[in-house]
Short mmCIF file of C-alpha atoms in Angstrom, two decimals:
data_model
loop_
_atom_site.label_atom_id
_atom_site.label_comp_id
_atom_site.label_asym_id
_atom_site.label_seq_id
_atom_site.Cartn_x
_atom_site.Cartn_y
_atom_site.Cartn_z
CA MET A 1 -8.29 -46.02 -26.88
CA THR A 2 -11.66 -43.98 -26.34
CA GLY A 3 -13.28 -47.72 -26.56
CA LEU A 4 -10.93 -48.92 -23.03
CA LEU A 5 -12.01 -45.47 -21.35
CA THR A 6 -15.70 -46.00 -22.20
CA SER A 7 -15.32 -50.25 -21.16
CA TRP A 8 -13.26 -48.27 -18.01
CA GLY A 9 -16.35 -46.14 -17.16
CA GLU A 10 -19.02 -48.63 -17.38
CA TRP A 11 -17.09 -51.63 -14.85
CA LEU A 12 -15.92 -48.52 -12.57
CA PRO A 13 -18.81 -48.38 -10.56
CA ARG A 14 -18.54 -52.41 -10.01
CA LEU A 15 -15.11 -52.09 -9.44
CA LEU A 16 -15.25 -49.23 -6.69
CA GLU A 17 -18.02 -51.48 -4.97
CA GLY A 18 -15.19 -54.58 -4.72
CA LEU A 19 -12.61 -51.73 -3.32
CA VAL A 20 -14.87 -50.85 -0.80
CA THR A 21 -15.42 -54.50 -0.10
CA SER A 22 -11.62 -54.59 0.22
CA VAL A 23 -11.19 -51.24 2.09
CA GLU A 24 -13.78 -52.51 4.71
CA LEU A 25 -12.18 -55.92 5.22
CA THR A 26 -8.69 -54.02 6.18
CA ALA A 27 -10.33 -51.62 8.56
CA ALA A 28 -12.19 -54.91 10.10
CA SER A 29 -9.05 -56.56 10.30
CA LEU A 30 -7.04 -54.13 11.20
CA LEU A 31 -9.50 -52.63 14.32
CA LEU A 32 -9.37 -56.58 15.30
CA GLY A 33 -6.11 -57.86 14.67
CA ILE A 34 -3.97 -54.85 16.29
CA PRO A 35 -5.83 -54.24 19.56
CA LEU A 36 -4.97 -58.31 19.74
CA GLY A 37 -1.33 -58.15 18.42
CA LEU A 38 -0.67 -55.12 21.44
CA VAL A 39 -2.03 -58.05 24.06
CA LEU A 40 -0.16 -60.61 22.28
CA ALA A 41 2.80 -58.12 22.43
CA LEU A 42 2.74 -57.53 26.37
CA LEU A 43 1.30 -61.06 26.94
CA SER A 44 4.90 -62.19 25.28
CA SER A 45 6.73 -60.87 27.84
CA SER A 46 4.68 -61.82 30.60
CA ARG A 47 6.22 -63.20 33.63
CA THR A 48 4.06 -66.44 33.87
CA ARG A 49 5.80 -69.14 31.45
CA ALA A 50 2.43 -70.33 30.54
CA VAL A 51 1.01 -67.59 29.42
CA ARG A 52 4.15 -66.42 27.54
CA TRP A 53 4.70 -69.96 25.68
CA ALA A 54 0.47 -69.37 25.14
CA ALA A 55 1.21 -65.84 23.68
CA ILE A 56 4.28 -66.76 21.38
CA ALA A 57 2.62 -70.03 20.04
CA LEU A 58 -0.32 -67.93 18.49
CA VAL A 59 2.06 -65.05 17.20
CA GLU A 60 4.11 -68.20 15.75
CA ILE A 61 0.75 -69.02 14.25
CA GLY A 62 -0.62 -65.80 12.79
CA ARG A 63 2.52 -65.02 11.47
CA GLY A 64 3.77 -68.46 10.38
CA THR A 65 0.80 -69.78 8.54
CA PRO A 66 0.58 -68.09 4.79
CA ALA A 67 -2.63 -65.67 5.01
CA LEU A 68 -4.01 -67.75 1.62
CA VAL A 69 -3.59 -70.81 3.72
CA MET A 70 -5.38 -69.32 6.77
CA LEU A 71 -8.24 -68.03 4.98
CA GLN A 72 -8.94 -71.42 3.30
CA PHE A 73 -8.50 -73.02 6.95
CA VAL A 74 -11.09 -70.68 8.47
CA TYR A 75 -13.75 -70.96 5.56
CA TYR A 76 -13.18 -74.42 4.43
CA GLY A 77 -11.64 -76.34 7.11
CA LEU A 78 -13.72 -74.77 10.19
CA PRO A 79 -17.40 -75.83 9.01
CA SER A 80 -16.10 -79.76 9.43
CA ALA A 81 -15.89 -78.72 13.04
CA GLY A 82 -18.91 -76.97 13.23
CA LEU A 83 -18.23 -73.28 12.77
CA SER A 84 -19.69 -72.21 9.39
CA LEU A 85 -18.87 -68.92 9.36
CA THR A 86 -19.90 -66.38 5.75
CA ALA A 87 -17.17 -65.92 3.86
CA PHE A 88 -17.01 -61.48 4.71
CA VAL A 89 -16.86 -62.79 8.39
CA SER A 90 -14.33 -65.83 7.62
CA ALA A 91 -11.85 -63.91 5.76
CA VAL A 92 -12.13 -60.75 8.81
CA ALA A 93 -10.96 -63.58 11.14
CA ALA A 94 -8.04 -64.96 8.97
CA LEU A 95 -7.09 -61.72 8.28
CA SER A 96 -7.34 -60.55 11.92
CA LEU A 97 -5.09 -63.52 13.11
CA THR A 98 -2.63 -62.87 10.35
CA THR A 99 -2.56 -58.98 11.60
CA ALA A 100 -2.37 -60.11 15.28
CA GLY A 101 0.48 -62.32 14.31
CA TYR A 102 2.59 -59.48 13.20
CA THR A 103 1.65 -56.66 14.22
CA SER A 104 2.58 -58.01 17.72
CA GLU A 105 6.09 -58.31 16.83
CA ILE A 106 6.15 -55.12 15.23
CA LEU A 107 4.77 -53.41 19.01
CA ARG A 108 7.06 -55.93 20.55
CA GLY A 109 9.91 -53.94 19.08
CA GLY A 110 8.24 -50.53 19.96
CA LEU A 111 7.65 -51.44 23.36
CA GLN A 112 11.37 -52.82 23.87
CA ALA A 113 12.60 -48.86 22.60
CA VAL A 114 11.02 -47.15 25.06
CA PRO A 115 14.30 -46.47 27.32
CA ALA A 116 14.30 -48.93 30.12
CA GLY A 117 15.25 -45.98 32.10
CA GLU A 118 11.86 -44.31 32.40
CA THR A 119 10.28 -47.75 33.57
CA GLU A 120 12.92 -47.73 36.43
CA ALA A 121 11.93 -44.31 37.27
CA ALA A 122 8.35 -44.92 37.06
CA GLY A 123 9.12 -48.09 39.62
CA ALA A 124 11.02 -45.78 41.64
CA LEU A 125 8.09 -43.15 41.53
CA GLY A 126 5.83 -46.15 43.17
CA MET A 127 3.80 -46.77 40.09
CA SER A 128 2.22 -50.22 39.31
CA HIS A 129 3.81 -52.53 36.76
CA ARG A 130 0.10 -51.77 35.24
CA ASP A 131 0.12 -48.41 35.02
CA THR A 132 4.00 -48.23 34.16
CA LEU A 133 2.86 -49.66 30.98
CA ARG A 134 -0.77 -47.98 30.63
CA PHE A 135 1.05 -44.63 30.29
CA VAL A 136 4.41 -44.62 30.08
CA VAL A 137 5.45 -47.83 27.70
CA VAL A 138 2.29 -48.69 25.40
CA PRO A 139 1.98 -44.77 24.52
CA GLN A 140 5.50 -44.52 23.28
CA GLY A 141 5.97 -48.05 22.16
CA VAL A 142 2.71 -47.57 20.14
CA ARG A 143 4.13 -44.24 18.69
CA ILE A 144 7.13 -46.00 17.64
CA ALA A 145 5.95 -48.25 15.83
CA LEU A 146 3.21 -46.39 13.82
CA PRO A 147 5.14 -46.16 10.86
CA SER A 148 5.55 -49.77 10.30
CA LEU A 149 2.33 -50.32 11.71
CA MET A 150 1.03 -48.33 8.51
CA GLY A 151 2.96 -49.73 6.39
CA PHE A 152 1.58 -53.20 7.23
CA ALA A 153 -1.84 -51.66 6.97
CA ILE A 154 -0.60 -51.43 3.33
CA LEU A 155 0.29 -55.44 2.75
CA ILE A 156 -2.54 -56.35 4.52
CA PHE A 157 -4.86 -53.94 2.19
CA GLN A 158 -3.31 -55.80 -0.48
CA ALA A 159 -3.66 -59.24 0.87
CA THR A 160 -7.40 -58.87 0.66
CA SER A 161 -7.52 -59.45 -2.81
CA LEU A 162 -7.05 -63.15 -1.78
CA THR A 163 -10.06 -63.14 -0.24
CA PHE A 164 -11.04 -63.55 -3.59
CA THR A 165 -10.73 -67.14 -3.54
CA ILE A 166 -13.22 -67.75 -0.96
CA SER A 167 -15.93 -65.84 -3.03
CA VAL A 168 -15.50 -62.56 -1.21
CA VAL A 169 -16.69 -60.13 -3.78
CA GLU A 170 -14.14 -57.68 -3.38
CA LEU A 171 -12.16 -55.60 -5.79
CA LEU A 172 -9.76 -58.39 -7.50
CA SER A 173 -13.45 -61.00 -7.70
CA GLN A 174 -15.14 -58.18 -9.54
CA ALA A 175 -12.58 -57.72 -12.10
CA TYR A 176 -12.19 -61.33 -12.39
CA SER A 177 -15.88 -61.55 -13.05
CA ILE A 178 -16.13 -58.75 -15.53
CA GLY A 179 -12.99 -60.54 -17.50
CA ALA A 180 -14.63 -63.60 -17.48
CA ALA A 181 -17.88 -62.19 -18.92
CA THR A 182 -15.92 -59.97 -21.51
CA PHE A 183 -12.38 -61.67 -22.19
CA ARG A 184 -10.71 -58.78 -21.48
CA TYR A 185 -9.09 -59.78 -18.69
CA LEU A 186 -5.78 -57.39 -19.50
CA ASP A 187 -8.20 -54.43 -19.81
CA VAL A 188 -9.71 -54.89 -16.23
CA LEU A 189 -7.01 -55.95 -14.33
CA VAL A 190 -4.75 -52.94 -14.86
CA LEU A 191 -8.12 -50.59 -13.85
CA ALA A 192 -8.21 -52.92 -11.10
CA GLY A 193 -4.49 -52.63 -10.39
CA LEU A 194 -4.85 -48.79 -11.00
CA LEU A 195 -7.63 -48.57 -8.53
CA TYR A 196 -5.32 -50.43 -5.53
CA LEU A 197 -2.43 -48.01 -6.41
CA ALA A 198 -5.12 -45.23 -5.51
CA VAL A 199 -5.02 -46.55 -2.31
CA THR A 200 -1.63 -47.48 -1.42
CA ILE A 201 0.41 -44.69 -2.96
CA PRO A 202 -1.33 -42.51 -0.47
CA ALA A 203 -1.28 -44.54 2.30
CA GLY A 204 2.66 -44.35 1.93
CA LEU A 205 3.08 -40.93 1.56
CA LEU A 206 0.64 -40.65 4.66
CA THR A 207 2.88 -43.44 6.43
CA ASN A 208 6.29 -41.14 5.75
CA ARG A 209 4.90 -37.87 6.71
CA THR A 210 3.18 -39.80 10.56
CA GLU A 211 6.94 -41.00 10.77
CA ARG A 212 8.35 -37.69 9.89
CA ARG A 213 5.77 -35.67 13.02
CA LEU A 214 6.23 -38.57 15.34
CA SER A 215 10.12 -37.71 15.83
CA ARG A 216 9.52 -34.54 16.47
CA HIS A 217 8.60 -35.12 20.32
CA LEU A 218 11.48 -38.21 20.48
CA MET H 1 12.34 -35.66 70.76
CA SER H 2 9.82 -38.69 70.98
CA ALA H 3 10.76 -42.04 69.80
CA VAL H 4 9.64 -41.79 66.26
CA ALA H 5 11.14 -38.81 65.45
CA GLN H 6 14.58 -40.44 66.33
CA GLU H 7 13.89 -43.71 64.98
CA PRO H 8 16.55 -43.72 61.81
CA ALA H 9 15.48 -42.59 57.98
CA VAL H 10 17.33 -45.36 56.68
CA VAL H 11 18.88 -48.47 57.83
CA LEU H 12 20.75 -50.78 55.44
CA ASP H 13 21.78 -53.70 57.55
CA ARG H 14 25.25 -55.89 56.34
CA ILE H 15 23.88 -55.47 52.58
CA HIS H 16 25.49 -57.72 50.35
CA LYS H 17 24.83 -57.86 46.38
CA GLN H 18 26.31 -59.50 43.83
CA PHE H 19 25.92 -59.78 40.11
CA GLY H 20 27.07 -63.44 38.91
CA ASP H 21 30.56 -63.89 40.44
CA LEU H 22 31.18 -60.40 40.65
CA VAL H 23 30.77 -58.95 44.27
CA VAL H 24 29.12 -55.55 44.13
CA VAL H 25 28.65 -54.53 47.40
CA ARG H 26 30.20 -56.75 50.17
CA ASP H 27 28.15 -56.43 53.62
CA VAL H 28 27.68 -52.78 53.95
CA SER H 29 25.98 -51.41 57.09
CA LEU H 30 25.05 -47.93 56.72
CA THR H 31 22.65 -45.57 59.00
CA VAL H 32 21.22 -42.19 57.95
CA ALA H 33 19.26 -40.45 60.62
CA ARG H 34 16.11 -38.58 59.76
CA GLY H 35 16.98 -34.76 58.15
CA GLU H 36 20.19 -36.18 57.51
CA VAL H 37 22.80 -35.56 54.09
CA VAL H 38 25.00 -38.26 53.34
CA ALA H 39 27.10 -37.67 50.14
CA ILE H 40 28.32 -41.45 49.08
CA ILE H 41 31.44 -40.62 47.16
CA GLY H 42 34.24 -43.04 45.69
CA PRO H 43 35.70 -44.27 42.11
CA SER H 44 33.41 -46.02 39.57
CA GLY H 45 32.56 -49.19 39.78
CA SER H 46 33.22 -48.57 43.47
CA GLY H 47 29.44 -50.20 44.40
CA LYS H 48 27.84 -46.62 45.40
CA SER H 49 24.90 -46.65 43.21
CA THR H 50 24.18 -50.09 43.68
CA LEU H 51 24.26 -49.77 47.45
CA LEU H 52 21.95 -46.51 46.36
CA ARG H 53 19.83 -48.57 44.66
CA CYS H 54 19.33 -51.00 47.04
CA ILE H 55 17.44 -48.56 49.11
CA ASN H 56 14.17 -48.49 47.31
CA LEU H 57 14.88 -52.02 46.36
CA LEU H 58 15.76 -51.28 42.33
CA GLU H 59 18.39 -53.64 43.15
CA ARG H 60 17.21 -56.52 45.49
CA ALA H 61 20.15 -57.49 47.86
CA ASP H 62 21.11 -60.95 48.09
CA SER H 63 21.32 -60.89 51.76
CA GLY H 64 20.90 -57.88 54.39
CA ARG H 65 18.24 -56.28 55.92
CA VAL H 66 16.79 -52.58 54.49
CA GLU H 67 14.73 -50.13 56.91
CA VAL H 68 13.31 -47.07 55.76
CA VAL H 69 11.74 -45.25 58.13
CA GLY H 70 10.24 -47.83 60.41
CA ARG H 71 9.21 -50.59 57.77
CA ALA H 72 11.69 -53.25 57.42
CA VAL H 73 12.15 -55.72 54.47
CA GLU H 74 15.05 -58.43 53.86
CA PRO H 75 14.97 -58.47 49.76
CA GLY H 76 17.09 -61.93 49.70
CA ALA H 77 14.14 -63.83 50.82
CA GLY H 78 11.21 -61.84 48.71
CA VAL H 79 9.47 -58.88 49.06
CA ALA H 80 5.54 -58.37 49.08
CA GLY H 81 3.96 -56.05 46.43
CA ARG H 82 2.46 -54.02 49.36
CA ASP H 83 5.81 -53.70 51.44
CA LEU H 84 7.59 -52.47 48.17
CA ALA H 85 4.68 -50.13 47.36
CA ALA H 86 4.60 -49.04 50.61
CA LEU H 87 8.79 -48.20 50.70
CA ARG H 88 8.65 -46.47 47.20
CA ARG H 89 6.11 -44.07 48.51
CA SER H 90 8.67 -43.02 50.93
CA VAL H 91 11.77 -42.86 48.77
CA GLY H 92 12.15 -40.83 46.22
CA MET H 93 15.11 -41.10 43.38
CA VAL H 94 16.89 -38.96 41.24
CA PHE H 95 18.56 -40.53 38.24
CA GLN H 96 21.46 -39.51 36.61
CA SER H 97 20.18 -39.89 33.02
CA PHE H 98 16.87 -37.38 34.46
CA ASN H 99 14.26 -40.63 33.21
CA LEU H 100 11.25 -37.73 32.67
CA PHE H 101 9.10 -39.64 30.09
CA PRO H 102 9.36 -37.46 26.76
CA HIS H 103 5.68 -38.10 25.41
CA MET H 104 4.26 -35.75 28.35
CA THR H 105 4.66 -32.37 29.10
CA VAL H 106 6.60 -31.15 32.16
CA LEU H 107 3.12 -30.74 33.99
CA ARG H 108 2.18 -33.86 33.21
CA ASN H 109 5.42 -35.85 34.44
CA VAL H 110 4.93 -33.96 37.69
CA SER H 111 1.20 -34.90 38.21
CA LEU H 112 0.63 -37.81 36.62
CA PRO H 113 2.52 -40.09 39.50
CA GLN H 114 0.60 -38.25 41.83
CA GLU H 115 -2.48 -39.20 40.54
CA ARG H 116 -1.64 -42.83 40.13
CA VAL H 117 0.17 -43.24 43.58
CA LEU H 118 -1.35 -41.06 46.06
CA GLY H 119 -4.79 -41.24 43.99
CA ARG H 120 -4.74 -37.13 43.89
CA SER H 121 -7.44 -35.19 41.35
CA ARG H 122 -5.93 -33.69 38.24
CA ALA H 123 -6.38 -30.61 39.69
CA GLU H 124 -4.70 -31.33 43.37
CA ALA H 125 -1.78 -32.72 41.69
CA ASP H 126 -1.66 -29.85 38.97
CA ALA H 127 -1.89 -26.91 41.86
CA ARG H 128 1.26 -29.52 43.53
CA SER H 129 3.13 -29.51 40.73
CA ARG H 130 2.81 -25.79 39.86
CA GLN H 131 4.46 -24.97 43.22
CA LEU H 132 7.30 -27.37 42.93
CA LEU H 133 8.18 -26.48 39.45
CA GLU H 134 8.10 -22.59 40.81
CA ARG H 135 10.07 -23.92 43.89
CA VAL H 136 12.77 -25.27 41.54
CA GLY H 137 12.52 -22.45 39.21
CA LEU H 138 10.74 -23.59 36.40
CA ALA H 139 7.11 -22.61 36.40
CA ALA H 140 7.26 -21.19 33.00
CA LYS H 141 8.29 -24.61 31.21
CA ALA H 142 5.21 -26.75 32.83
CA ASP H 143 3.35 -26.82 29.39
CA THR H 144 6.91 -27.36 27.46
CA TYR H 145 8.17 -30.84 26.72
CA PRO H 146 11.30 -32.30 28.37
CA SER H 147 13.10 -32.16 25.03
CA ARG H 148 12.44 -28.51 24.77
CA CYS H 149 14.54 -28.25 28.44
CA SER H 150 17.88 -28.22 29.00
CA GLY H 151 19.45 -30.93 30.90
CA GLY H 152 19.70 -29.23 33.90
CA GLN H 153 15.98 -28.12 33.79
CA GLN H 154 15.13 -31.79 32.67
CA GLN H 155 16.95 -32.84 36.14
CA ARG H 156 15.12 -30.16 38.20
CA VAL H 157 11.62 -31.40 36.79
CA ALA H 158 12.62 -34.79 37.76
CA ILE H 159 13.20 -33.66 41.55
CA ALA H 160 10.14 -31.70 41.61
CA ARG H 161 8.15 -35.32 40.03
CA ALA H 162 9.93 -37.10 43.08
CA LEU H 163 9.06 -34.25 45.72
CA ALA H 164 5.70 -34.06 44.41
CA LEU H 165 5.16 -37.31 46.56
CA ASP H 166 6.01 -36.20 49.87
CA PRO H 167 8.80 -38.54 50.31
CA GLU H 168 10.72 -39.08 53.31
CA VAL H 169 13.88 -39.49 51.68
CA MET H 170 15.19 -38.34 48.64
CA LEU H 171 18.31 -40.63 47.12
CA PHE H 172 20.50 -39.34 44.16
CA ASP H 173 22.14 -40.94 41.62
CA GLU H 174 25.10 -38.84 40.49
CA PRO H 175 22.39 -36.34 39.62
CA THR H 176 25.06 -33.98 38.21
CA SER H 177 27.05 -36.32 36.03
CA ALA H 178 25.53 -36.06 32.61
CA LEU H 179 25.18 -32.21 33.00
CA ASP H 180 27.85 -29.82 31.86
CA PRO H 181 29.41 -27.95 34.90
CA GLU H 182 27.31 -24.59 34.82
CA LEU H 183 23.55 -26.29 34.12
CA GLY H 184 24.87 -29.11 37.35
CA LEU H 185 25.07 -25.58 39.63
CA GLU H 186 21.29 -24.96 39.05
CA VAL H 187 20.62 -28.80 39.97
CA LEU H 188 23.26 -28.44 43.04
CA ALA H 189 21.35 -24.93 44.08
CA VAL H 190 18.07 -26.67 44.38
CA MET H 191 19.92 -29.99 46.31
CA ARG H 192 21.20 -27.09 48.86
CA GLU H 193 17.77 -25.61 49.33
CA LEU H 194 16.42 -29.21 49.89
CA ALA H 195 19.20 -30.13 52.58
CA ALA H 196 18.37 -27.00 54.34
CA ASP H 197 14.57 -27.52 54.33
CA GLY H 198 15.61 -30.52 56.68
CA MET H 199 14.88 -33.43 53.76
CA THR H 200 16.98 -36.58 54.63
CA MET H 201 19.49 -37.37 51.57
CA VAL H 202 21.22 -39.81 50.26
CA VAL H 203 23.38 -38.52 47.50
CA VAL H 204 26.08 -40.60 45.14
CA THR H 205 28.06 -38.29 43.46
CA HIS H 206 31.51 -36.89 42.41
CA GLU H 207 30.93 -33.49 43.34
CA ILE H 208 33.32 -33.16 46.55
CA HIS H 209 32.11 -29.35 47.06
CA PHE H 210 28.70 -30.61 47.40
CA ALA H 211 29.52 -33.18 49.63
CA ALA H 212 31.88 -31.25 51.78
CA ASP H 213 29.39 -28.04 52.06
CA VAL H 214 26.11 -29.87 51.96
CA ALA H 215 26.76 -32.89 53.51
CA ASP H 216 26.75 -33.88 57.39
CA ARG H 217 28.35 -37.15 56.41
CA VAL H 218 30.90 -38.39 53.73
CA VAL H 219 30.89 -41.99 53.29
CA VAL H 220 33.97 -43.10 50.93
CA MET H 221 33.29 -46.38 49.30
CA ALA H 222 35.76 -48.39 47.35
CA ASP H 223 35.28 -52.47 45.88
CA GLY H 224 32.01 -52.80 47.31
CA ALA H 225 32.74 -52.00 50.92
CA VAL H 226 32.90 -48.61 53.11
CA LEU H 227 36.66 -47.24 53.48
CA GLU H 228 35.85 -43.98 55.03
CA GLU H 229 32.80 -42.46 56.84
CA GLY H 230 32.37 -39.57 59.17
CA THR H 231 32.39 -35.75 58.80
CA PRO H 232 33.23 -34.18 55.65
CA GLU H 233 36.18 -32.17 57.67
CA GLN H 234 37.73 -35.96 59.06
CA VAL H 235 37.18 -37.62 55.86
CA LEU H 236 37.54 -34.93 53.11
CA ARG H 237 41.03 -33.20 54.61
CA SER H 238 42.56 -36.46 56.80
CA PRO H 239 41.73 -39.83 55.11
CA SER H 240 42.85 -42.66 57.02
CA THR H 241 43.35 -45.06 54.40
CA GLU H 242 45.61 -45.19 51.59
CA ARG H 243 43.07 -46.12 48.94
CA ALA H 244 40.80 -42.97 50.27
CA ARG H 245 43.67 -40.87 50.28
CA ARG H 246 44.56 -41.20 46.56
CA PHE H 247 41.04 -41.22 45.32
CA LEU H 248 40.47 -37.96 47.21
CA SER H 249 43.60 -36.58 45.69
CA ALA H 250 42.42 -37.44 42.51
CA VAL H 251 39.08 -35.49 42.64
CA VAL H 252 39.97 -32.95 45.26
CA ASP H 253 43.56 -31.72 43.57
CA ARG H 254 42.18 -31.46 40.27
#
């Protein structure tokens, strides 16, 4: 037992380094992906058919393609088309697209949950369509969608482990290379698992709390 | 009086509206003079709310002409964005379900449209909002959220929000139907005051006493058409059609 703890102590700094990369990947993918998801959610109910279809197509590609395939496509596929990105940038690009696809559906649900009467009232007051979205629909829709968005953020954090396959040095990749050097895969993977849990469990609790807080005014 | 002052506030000319095969409003014409209070009554499904919503183009009439303070549009032929904005600016509307913005304080609810539609500054808008909230008896509620207000209070906020844009005509779509009788009275009191101040009002309502006391003219609708039209005296006391008599006895004699 002390042997295991000593080893874990030795491995921890490298694993924490990997964890930081995982968290950075998650943050970057969410920061790019969620705004893109919101734009797609708004465009997918556009009155112009071409715009609506283009948005729906992007959403379906983002959602329908497995994250692993998306990662391989960006990192190994795009260089053949003349676009070479670093592993980290490829990972952010791929996970952002996945995020955008999923969150646009989550956000669209939130936007649609805003009572139609309020949109009508804003129209009757003479507010433009754009102002109605900006001040009435989007703030409430995002609030409604927030708990689901936070739940999705936890999933995308877990999905960062897939970037190990395109040689991003994140948590799983660090654990794997320690395992390869020591042959103690089980021990190091348990520690890696605990580190994932150290992020996902508090994040889950935070999601629940946010859900309760947000239901106050609505 | 000058020619401008005599021009009617609202003219509906042969308005026709149908949803699919269902004709909801059948070639209805109605003129509302400036300062006049018109109450539209009638059984559910008679098309009175739809007619009201045709005035500010929340419903686009399939044919007919809508004219508000001299600006005419033919909704069936399409409406330019500028005409729509101008029309909405001169018409305020109060809904059965209040439709306040629940994520904003009462004050923000009243101020935001002024800032966005009239381009008032935050300070100007807030000053006007507080003045109107005072007028509807809710100065103390300015910084609370709508969910903390009773239905009657929410409806008075909705009235203040509409008035804040200085409309020339106010439309009321069953403003007290979602309220219990006592809370409805608060709202009716505000509406009486508004009428006394000379506001042009078109009110779809089931409040027969309000119609009798406050309206200059009562219009009875059924099946998408106007059955009767006249002073409250004429219409409520001695209706000329059998259908109107039946409806009125149901609301007056309860």
